[in-house]
């Protein structure tokens, strides 16, 4: 896995997901699906009740000899057979006849990977909800704070800080909506056999797949072909959208925490150290992990799309790489959003610095407002724009304030008196709509 962990990673509550991809955990998911399959096959009369019950009872990794499984891998070089053989050993010959009945390896493994993805999906939605709550608290604490909005890294117009927070909130909610609305088409069971045609169970196979899907709380593939990869590609792409929002938030905090801005910074804890040689340094450590892991995650959609393009009805290269990419995408996304949730919860806002930066241009940030006042009072848009442009260029050239420069344009005072001009360049008078 290429997930980048750092000292801040130790502070995160992973909610039980830290060991989800350990070998024994993966084996248990395979066994869970084998157990569900056996239950359904008993129900549909595909395998006998007595032997099926024995299989279900023993689908527990703690009952299997892990050394036998390892030796099985060395001997068979097969990803699933050693686990099935060990299960067969402990259930006895009669029951072993009905293990993994009528299906193929990838039916279990792909279903298992998407079953785990579904668990991560639910976790991601839960963390997004926490991030939205954190943003709501930021909005409550910073109501009425005016900041300089920036476009192309330059001052644009005054806005309420809560407008920025509302943008973050809206994008996170969009991501949540994408996760929810796409779920049924992504987390799907595949039980169609070796090439998707239910060859071993043509009469009852589709019903069997539907019942397995119901019991696992998943959807099912209309055509359970191993060559269909669209839903897995879509899943990874969905995760990159979440990371995009998190990385954007982290980038703004990362830059804004520099001394030149000092507007937003990560929460500080006593004893935190930024450098082994520069005592004054407090670095944006959470942002490192958010931005860095996002950059890694952004590379995965192209890789999974590339691997999905393979010939014929199934391909081991695709299986190997896509399963690995799904795991990597989940772990990367988990690291990213856990850190973003903490970042938002503890985000420090320096209101004094925001006000100082807002007033750096001494009212020029409200140039559009002056232009629109002149326009509405009869000068017209084009002429008003030209006039304000000339006033501001003169102010910059002579290193004087916007007000001083405007005071020299007496021909405009009959349209926009000085007192009205001073009101127009007050940042708080021109902040746009307030978003709740």
Coordinates of C-alpha atoms in Angstrom, one line a residue:
X1 CA 0.0 0.0 0.0
X2 CA 1.2 3.5 -0.8
X3 CA -0.8 5.3 1.9
X4 CA 1.4 7.9 3.5
X5 CA 1.3 7.7 7.3
X6 CA 3.0 10.3 9.6
X7 CA 3.0 11.1 13.3
X8 CA -0.4 12.7 13.1
X9 CA -1.8 9.3 11.9
X10 CA -1.3 7.9 15.4
X11 CA -3.9 10.3 16.8
X12 CA -6.7 9.1 14.5
X13 CA -9.5 6.9 15.6
X14 CA -9.9 4.4 12.7
X15 CA -13.1 2.9 14.0
X16 CA -12.0 -0.7 13.6
X17 CA -10.8 -0.3 10.0
X18 CA -7.0 -0.5 10.9
X19 CA -6.8 -4.3 10.4
X20 CA -9.5 -4.7 7.8
X21 CA -7.0 -5.8 5.1
X22 CA -4.9 -8.2 7.2
X23 CA -4.9 -11.7 5.8
X24 CA -7.0 -13.3 8.5
X25 CA -9.6 -10.5 8.1
X26 CA -9.8 -11.1 4.4
X27 CA -10.1 -14.9 4.9
X28 CA -13.0 -14.2 7.3
X29 CA -14.9 -12.1 4.8
X30 CA -14.4 -14.9 2.2
X31 CA -15.7 -17.4 4.7
X32 CA -18.7 -15.1 5.6
X33 CA -19.7 -15.1 2.0
X34 CA -19.2 -18.9 1.7
X35 CA -21.5 -19.2 4.7
X36 CA -24.2 -17.0 3.2
X37 CA -23.9 -19.0 -0.1
X38 CA -24.3 -22.2 1.8
X39 CA -27.4 -20.9 3.6
X40 CA -29.0 -19.8 0.4
X41 CA -28.2 -23.1 -1.3
X42 CA -29.8 -25.0 1.6
X43 CA -32.9 -22.8 1.3
X44 CA -33.1 -23.4 -2.5
X45 CA -32.5 -27.2 -2.1
X46 CA -29.1 -27.0 -4.0
X47 CA -27.2 -28.7 -1.2
X48 CA -28.5 -30.9 1.7
X49 CA -29.4 -29.3 5.0
X50 CA -27.2 -31.3 7.3
X51 CA -24.0 -30.8 5.3
X52 CA -24.8 -27.2 4.6
X53 CA -25.3 -26.5 8.3
X54 CA -21.9 -28.0 9.1
X55 CA -20.3 -25.7 6.5
X56 CA -22.0 -22.6 7.9
X57 CA -21.0 -23.5 11.4
X58 CA -17.3 -23.8 10.5
X59 CA -16.9 -20.7 8.4
X60 CA -14.8 -19.1 11.2
X61 CA -11.2 -18.3 10.6
X62 CA -10.4 -19.1 14.3
X63 CA -11.2 -22.7 13.6
X64 CA -8.9 -23.1 10.7
X65 CA -5.2 -23.9 10.9
X66 CA -3.4 -20.8 9.4
X67 CA -0.2 -22.7 8.8
X68 CA -2.0 -25.2 6.7
X69 CA -3.4 -22.3 4.6
X70 CA 0.1 -20.9 4.1
X71 CA 1.5 -24.3 3.1
X72 CA -1.5 -24.6 0.7
X73 CA -0.5 -21.4 -1.0
X74 CA 3.0 -22.6 -1.4
X75 CA 1.7 -25.8 -3.0
X76 CA -1.3 -24.7 -5.1
X77 CA -0.3 -21.1 -5.9
X78 CA -4.0 -20.4 -5.9
X79 CA -5.6 -17.4 -4.0
X80 CA -8.7 -19.2 -2.5
X81 CA -8.3 -23.0 -2.8
X82 CA -6.0 -23.3 0.3
X83 CA -8.7 -21.7 2.5
X84 CA -11.4 -23.9 1.0
X85 CA -9.2 -27.0 1.5
X86 CA -8.7 -26.2 5.1
X87 CA -12.4 -25.6 5.6
X88 CA -13.0 -28.9 3.9
X89 CA -10.6 -30.6 6.3
X90 CA -12.4 -29.5 9.4
X91 CA -15.9 -30.1 8.2
X92 CA -15.2 -33.6 7.0
X93 CA -15.6 -35.3 3.7
X94 CA -19.4 -35.4 3.5
X95 CA -19.8 -31.7 4.0
X96 CA -16.7 -30.8 2.0
X97 CA -18.5 -32.0 -1.1
X98 CA -20.7 -29.0 -1.0
X99 CA -18.3 -26.2 -0.2
X100 CA -18.1 -23.5 -2.8
X101 CA -20.7 -25.3 -4.8
X102 CA -21.4 -24.2 -8.4
X103 CA -19.4 -21.0 -8.3
X104 CA -15.8 -19.9 -9.1
X105 CA -13.1 -18.2 -7.1
X106 CA -13.6 -14.7 -8.4
X107 CA -17.3 -14.9 -7.4
X108 CA -16.2 -15.0 -3.8
X109 CA -13.3 -12.7 -4.1
X110 CA -14.9 -9.9 -6.1
X111 CA -18.0 -10.0 -4.0
X112 CA -15.8 -9.8 -0.9
X113 CA -13.8 -6.8 -2.1
X114 CA -17.0 -4.9 -2.8
X115 CA -18.5 -6.0 0.5
X116 CA -15.5 -4.4 2.2
X117 CA -15.9 -1.4 0.0
X118 CA -19.5 -1.1 1.2
X119 CA -18.2 -1.0 4.8
X120 CA -15.8 1.8 3.9
X121 CA -18.6 3.6 2.0
X122 CA -20.7 3.7 5.2
X123 CA -17.7 4.9 7.2
X124 CA -17.0 7.6 4.6
X125 CA -20.6 8.9 4.8
X126 CA -20.4 9.0 8.6
X127 CA -17.2 11.0 8.5
X128 CA -18.5 13.4 5.9
X129 CA -21.5 14.0 8.2
X130 CA -19.0 14.8 11.0
X131 CA -17.1 17.2 8.7
X132 CA -20.4 19.0 7.9
X133 CA -21.2 19.4 11.6
X134 CA -17.7 20.8 12.2
X135 CA -18.2 23.3 9.4
X136 CA -21.5 24.3 11.0
X137 CA -19.7 25.0 14.2
X138 CA -17.1 27.1 12.4
X139 CA -19.9 29.1 10.8
X140 CA -21.6 29.7 14.1
X141 CA -18.3 30.9 15.7
X142 CA -17.4 33.2 12.8
X143 CA -20.7 34.8 11.9
X144 CA -20.3 38.2 10.3
X145 CA -16.5 37.9 9.8
X146 CA -15.6 39.6 6.4
X147 CA -12.6 38.3 4.5
X148 CA -10.9 39.1 1.2
X149 CA -12.0 36.6 -1.5
X150 CA -9.2 35.8 -3.9
X151 CA -9.2 34.8 -7.5
X152 CA -6.0 33.9 -9.3
X153 CA -4.4 34.4 -5.8
X154 CA -5.2 38.1 -5.9
X155 CA -7.8 40.1 -3.9
X156 CA -11.2 40.0 -5.7
X157 CA -14.1 41.1 -3.6
X158 CA -15.1 41.1 0.1
X159 CA -17.1 38.1 1.2
X160 CA -18.3 36.6 4.5
X161 CA -16.0 33.9 5.8
X162 CA -19.1 31.8 6.1
X163 CA -19.4 32.0 2.3
X164 CA -16.1 30.1 2.1
X165 CA -17.3 27.6 4.7
X166 CA -20.6 27.1 2.8
X167 CA -18.7 26.3 -0.4
X168 CA -16.7 23.6 1.5
X169 CA -20.0 22.3 3.0
X170 CA -21.8 22.2 -0.4
X171 CA -19.0 20.2 -2.0
X172 CA -18.9 17.7 0.8
X173 CA -22.6 17.2 0.6
X174 CA -22.4 16.8 -3.2
X175 CA -19.8 14.0 -2.6
X176 CA -22.1 12.4 -0.1
X177 CA -25.0 12.5 -2.6
X178 CA -22.8 10.9 -5.2
X179 CA -21.8 8.1 -2.8
X180 CA -25.4 7.4 -1.9
X181 CA -27.0 7.6 -5.3
X182 CA -24.3 5.4 -6.9
X183 CA -24.2 2.7 -4.2
X184 CA -26.7 0.3 -5.7
X185 CA -24.8 0.1 -8.9
X186 CA -21.5 -0.4 -7.3
X187 CA -21.8 -2.8 -4.3
X188 CA -23.0 -5.8 -6.2
X189 CA -22.8 -9.6 -5.8
X190 CA -21.5 -11.7 -8.6
X191 CA -22.3 -15.4 -8.5
X192 CA -22.5 -16.3 -12.2
X193 CA -19.8 -18.9 -12.3
X194 CA -16.6 -19.0 -14.4
X195 CA -17.8 -16.8 -17.3
X196 CA -21.1 -15.3 -16.0
X197 CA -23.5 -17.7 -17.5
X198 CA -24.6 -19.8 -14.5
X199 CA -23.3 -22.9 -16.3
X200 CA -23.4 -25.1 -13.2
X201 CA -26.8 -23.9 -11.9
X202 CA -28.7 -22.6 -15.0
X203 CA -32.1 -23.0 -13.5
X204 CA -31.6 -21.7 -10.0
X205 CA -28.4 -19.7 -10.3
X206 CA -30.0 -16.2 -10.8
X207 CA -32.3 -16.8 -7.8
X208 CA -29.4 -17.9 -5.8
X209 CA -27.5 -14.8 -6.6
X210 CA -30.5 -12.6 -5.7
X211 CA -30.8 -14.3 -2.3
X212 CA -27.1 -14.0 -1.6
X213 CA -27.3 -10.3 -2.4
X214 CA -30.3 -9.8 -0.1
X215 CA -28.6 -11.5 2.8
X216 CA -25.4 -9.4 2.3
X217 CA -27.3 -6.2 1.9
X218 CA -25.9 -5.7 -1.5
X219 CA -27.2 -5.3 -5.1
X220 CA -26.6 -7.9 -7.8
X221 CA -25.1 -7.8 -11.3
X222 CA -27.7 -8.1 -14.0
X223 CA -25.1 -10.0 -16.0
X224 CA -22.6 -11.4 -13.5
X225 CA -19.6 -11.2 -15.8
X226 CA -16.1 -11.0 -14.4
X227 CA -15.1 -8.7 -17.3
X228 CA -17.5 -6.0 -16.2
X229 CA -15.4 -3.4 -14.3
X230 CA -17.3 -0.1 -14.8
X231 CA -18.7 -0.1 -11.2
X232 CA -15.3 -0.6 -9.6
X233 CA -13.8 2.2 -11.7
X234 CA -16.7 4.4 -10.7
X235 CA -16.1 3.7 -7.1
X236 CA -12.5 4.7 -7.2
X237 CA -13.4 7.9 -9.1
X238 CA -16.0 8.7 -6.5
X239 CA -13.4 8.5 -3.8
X240 CA -11.1 10.9 -5.7
X241 CA -14.0 13.5 -5.6
X242 CA -14.1 13.4 -1.8
X243 CA -10.3 13.7 -1.7
X244 CA -10.4 16.6 -4.1
X245 CA -12.6 18.6 -1.6
X246 CA -10.4 17.6 1.4
X247 CA -7.2 18.5 -0.5
X248 CA -8.7 21.9 -1.5
X249 CA -9.5 22.7 2.1
X250 CA -6.1 21.6 3.2
X251 CA -4.3 23.6 0.5
X252 CA -6.1 26.8 1.7
X253 CA -5.2 26.2 5.3
X254 CA -1.7 25.2 4.3
X255 CA -1.1 28.5 2.5
X256 CA -3.2 30.7 4.8
X257 CA -1.2 29.6 7.8
X258 CA 2.0 31.2 6.4
X259 CA 3.1 34.4 8.3
X260 CA 2.2 36.4 5.2
X261 CA -1.4 35.5 5.6
X262 CA -1.9 34.1 9.1
X263 CA -5.6 33.8 8.5
X264 CA -6.3 30.1 9.2
X265 CA -4.1 27.4 10.8
X266 CA -4.3 23.9 12.2
X267 CA -5.2 23.6 15.9
X268 CA -2.2 23.6 18.2
X269 CA -1.6 21.2 21.0
X270 CA 0.9 21.8 23.9
X271 CA 4.3 20.3 23.1
X272 CA 3.8 20.2 19.4
X273 CA 7.1 20.7 17.5
X274 CA 7.6 21.8 13.9
X275 CA 11.4 21.5 13.5
X276 CA 14.4 19.9 15.2
X277 CA 16.4 23.0 14.5
X278 CA 14.0 26.0 14.3
X279 CA 12.2 26.3 17.6
X280 CA 9.7 28.9 16.2
X281 CA 8.3 26.5 13.6
X282 CA 4.8 25.1 13.9
X283 CA 4.0 23.3 10.6
X284 CA 0.7 22.3 9.0
X285 CA 1.2 18.6 9.7
X286 CA -2.3 17.4 9.1
X287 CA -2.3 19.2 5.7
X288 CA 0.8 17.3 4.7
X289 CA -1.1 14.0 5.0
X290 CA -4.3 15.3 3.4
X291 CA -2.6 16.8 0.3
X292 CA 0.1 14.1 -0.1
X293 CA -2.3 11.2 0.1
X294 CA -4.8 12.9 -2.2
X295 CA -2.0 13.3 -4.8
X296 CA -1.5 9.5 -4.6
X297 CA -5.2 8.8 -4.8
X298 CA -5.6 11.0 -7.9
X299 CA -3.3 8.7 -9.8
X300 CA -5.5 5.6 -9.3
X301 CA -8.5 6.2 -11.6
X302 CA -6.3 6.1 -14.7
X303 CA -4.6 2.9 -13.5
X304 CA -7.8 1.1 -12.8
X305 CA -9.3 2.2 -16.1
X306 CA -6.2 0.9 -17.8
X307 CA -6.4 -2.4 -16.1
X308 CA -10.1 -2.8 -16.8
X309 CA -9.3 -3.0 -20.5
X310 CA -8.3 -6.6 -20.9
X311 CA -9.5 -9.3 -23.4
X312 CA -12.2 -11.9 -23.2
X313 CA -14.4 -13.0 -20.3
X314 CA -11.9 -12.8 -17.4
X315 CA -8.3 -11.9 -16.8
X316 CA -6.0 -12.5 -13.8
X317 CA -4.0 -9.4 -14.4
X318 CA -7.1 -7.3 -13.9
X319 CA -8.2 -9.2 -10.8
X320 CA -4.8 -8.8 -9.1
X321 CA -4.4 -5.1 -9.8
X322 CA -8.0 -3.9 -9.4
X323 CA -8.4 -5.7 -6.0
X324 CA -5.2 -4.0 -4.9
X325 CA -6.3 -0.6 -6.2
X326 CA -9.7 -0.9 -4.4
X327 CA -7.9 -1.5 -1.1
X328 CA -5.4 1.3 -1.7
X329 CA -8.1 3.7 -2.6
X330 CA -10.1 2.9 0.6
X331 CA -7.1 3.3 2.9
X332 CA -6.0 6.5 1.2
X333 CA -9.5 8.0 1.4
X334 CA -9.9 6.9 5.0
X335 CA -6.6 8.6 6.0
X336 CA -7.5 11.8 4.0
X337 CA -11.0 12.3 5.5
X338 CA -10.1 11.3 9.0
X339 CA -7.4 14.0 9.0
X340 CA -9.7 16.5 7.3
X341 CA -12.4 15.9 10.0
X342 CA -9.8 16.7 12.7
X343 CA -8.5 19.8 10.7
X344 CA -12.0 21.2 10.5
X345 CA -12.8 20.4 14.2
X346 CA -9.8 22.3 15.5
X347 CA -9.3 24.9 12.8
X348 CA -8.0 28.2 14.2
X349 CA -9.3 31.4 12.7
X350 CA -7.3 34.6 13.2
X351 CA -10.0 37.3 12.7
X352 CA -7.6 40.2 13.3
X353 CA -5.3 38.9 10.5
X354 CA -8.3 38.5 8.2
X355 CA -9.3 42.1 8.8
X356 CA -5.8 43.4 8.3
X357 CA -5.4 41.6 5.0
X358 CA -8.9 42.7 3.9
X359 CA -7.8 46.3 4.3
X360 CA -4.4 46.0 2.6
X361 CA -5.6 47.8 -0.5
X362 CA -7.4 50.5 1.5
X363 CA -10.8 50.0 -0.3
X364 CA -9.6 48.9 -3.7
X365 CA -11.1 45.5 -3.1
X366 CA -14.5 47.3 -3.4
X367 CA -13.7 48.7 -6.8
X368 CA -16.6 46.7 -8.3
X369 CA -19.0 48.3 -5.8
X370 CA -17.8 51.8 -6.7
X371 CA -18.2 51.0 -10.4
X372 CA -21.7 49.7 -9.9
X373 CA -22.7 52.8 -7.9
X374 CA -21.5 55.0 -10.7
X375 CA -23.2 52.7 -13.2
X376 CA -26.6 52.7 -11.3
X377 CA -26.4 56.5 -11.0
X378 CA -26.3 57.0 -14.7
X379 CA -22.7 56.7 -15.9
X380 CA -23.2 53.3 -17.5
X381 CA -21.2 50.1 -17.1
X382 CA -18.4 50.6 -19.6
X383 CA -17.7 54.2 -18.7
X384 CA -17.9 53.4 -14.9
X385 CA -15.5 50.6 -15.3
X386 CA -13.0 52.8 -17.3
X387 CA -13.3 55.6 -14.7
X388 CA -12.6 53.3 -11.7
X389 CA -9.8 51.6 -13.5
X390 CA -8.1 55.0 -14.2
X391 CA -8.6 56.0 -10.6
X392 CA -7.1 52.8 -9.2
X393 CA -4.2 52.8 -11.7
X394 CA -3.4 56.4 -10.7
X395 CA -3.4 55.5 -7.0
X396 CA -1.0 52.6 -7.6
X397 CA 1.3 54.7 -9.7
X398 CA 1.5 57.5 -7.2
X399 CA 1.4 55.3 -4.1
X400 CA -1.7 57.0 -2.7
X401 CA -4.9 55.6 -1.4
X402 CA -8.1 54.9 -3.4
X403 CA -9.8 57.7 -1.6
X404 CA -7.1 60.2 -2.3
X405 CA -7.1 59.3 -5.9
X406 CA -10.9 59.5 -6.2
X407 CA -10.9 62.9 -4.5
X408 CA -9.1 64.3 -7.5
X409 CA -11.8 63.2 -9.9
X410 CA -14.2 66.0 -9.1
X411 CA -16.2 65.4 -12.2
X412 CA -17.5 62.2 -10.6
X413 CA -18.4 63.7 -7.3
X414 CA -21.7 65.0 -8.6
X415 CA -22.6 61.4 -9.4
X416 CA -21.0 59.7 -6.4
X417 CA -20.2 62.2 -3.6
X418 CA -17.1 61.5 -1.4
X419 CA -19.2 60.4 1.5
X420 CA -21.0 57.9 -0.6
X421 CA -17.7 56.8 -2.1
X422 CA -16.3 56.2 1.4
X423 CA -19.3 54.1 2.2
X424 CA -19.0 52.1 -1.0
X425 CA -15.3 51.2 -0.2
X426 CA -16.2 49.9 3.3
X427 CA -15.6 46.1 2.9
X428 CA -18.5 45.1 5.1
X429 CA -20.9 47.0 2.9
X430 CA -20.4 44.7 -0.1
X431 CA -20.2 41.1 0.8
X432 CA -22.8 39.5 -1.4
X433 CA -25.4 37.0 -0.4
X434 CA -25.1 35.3 3.0
X435 CA -25.4 31.6 2.7
X436 CA -26.8 29.6 5.6

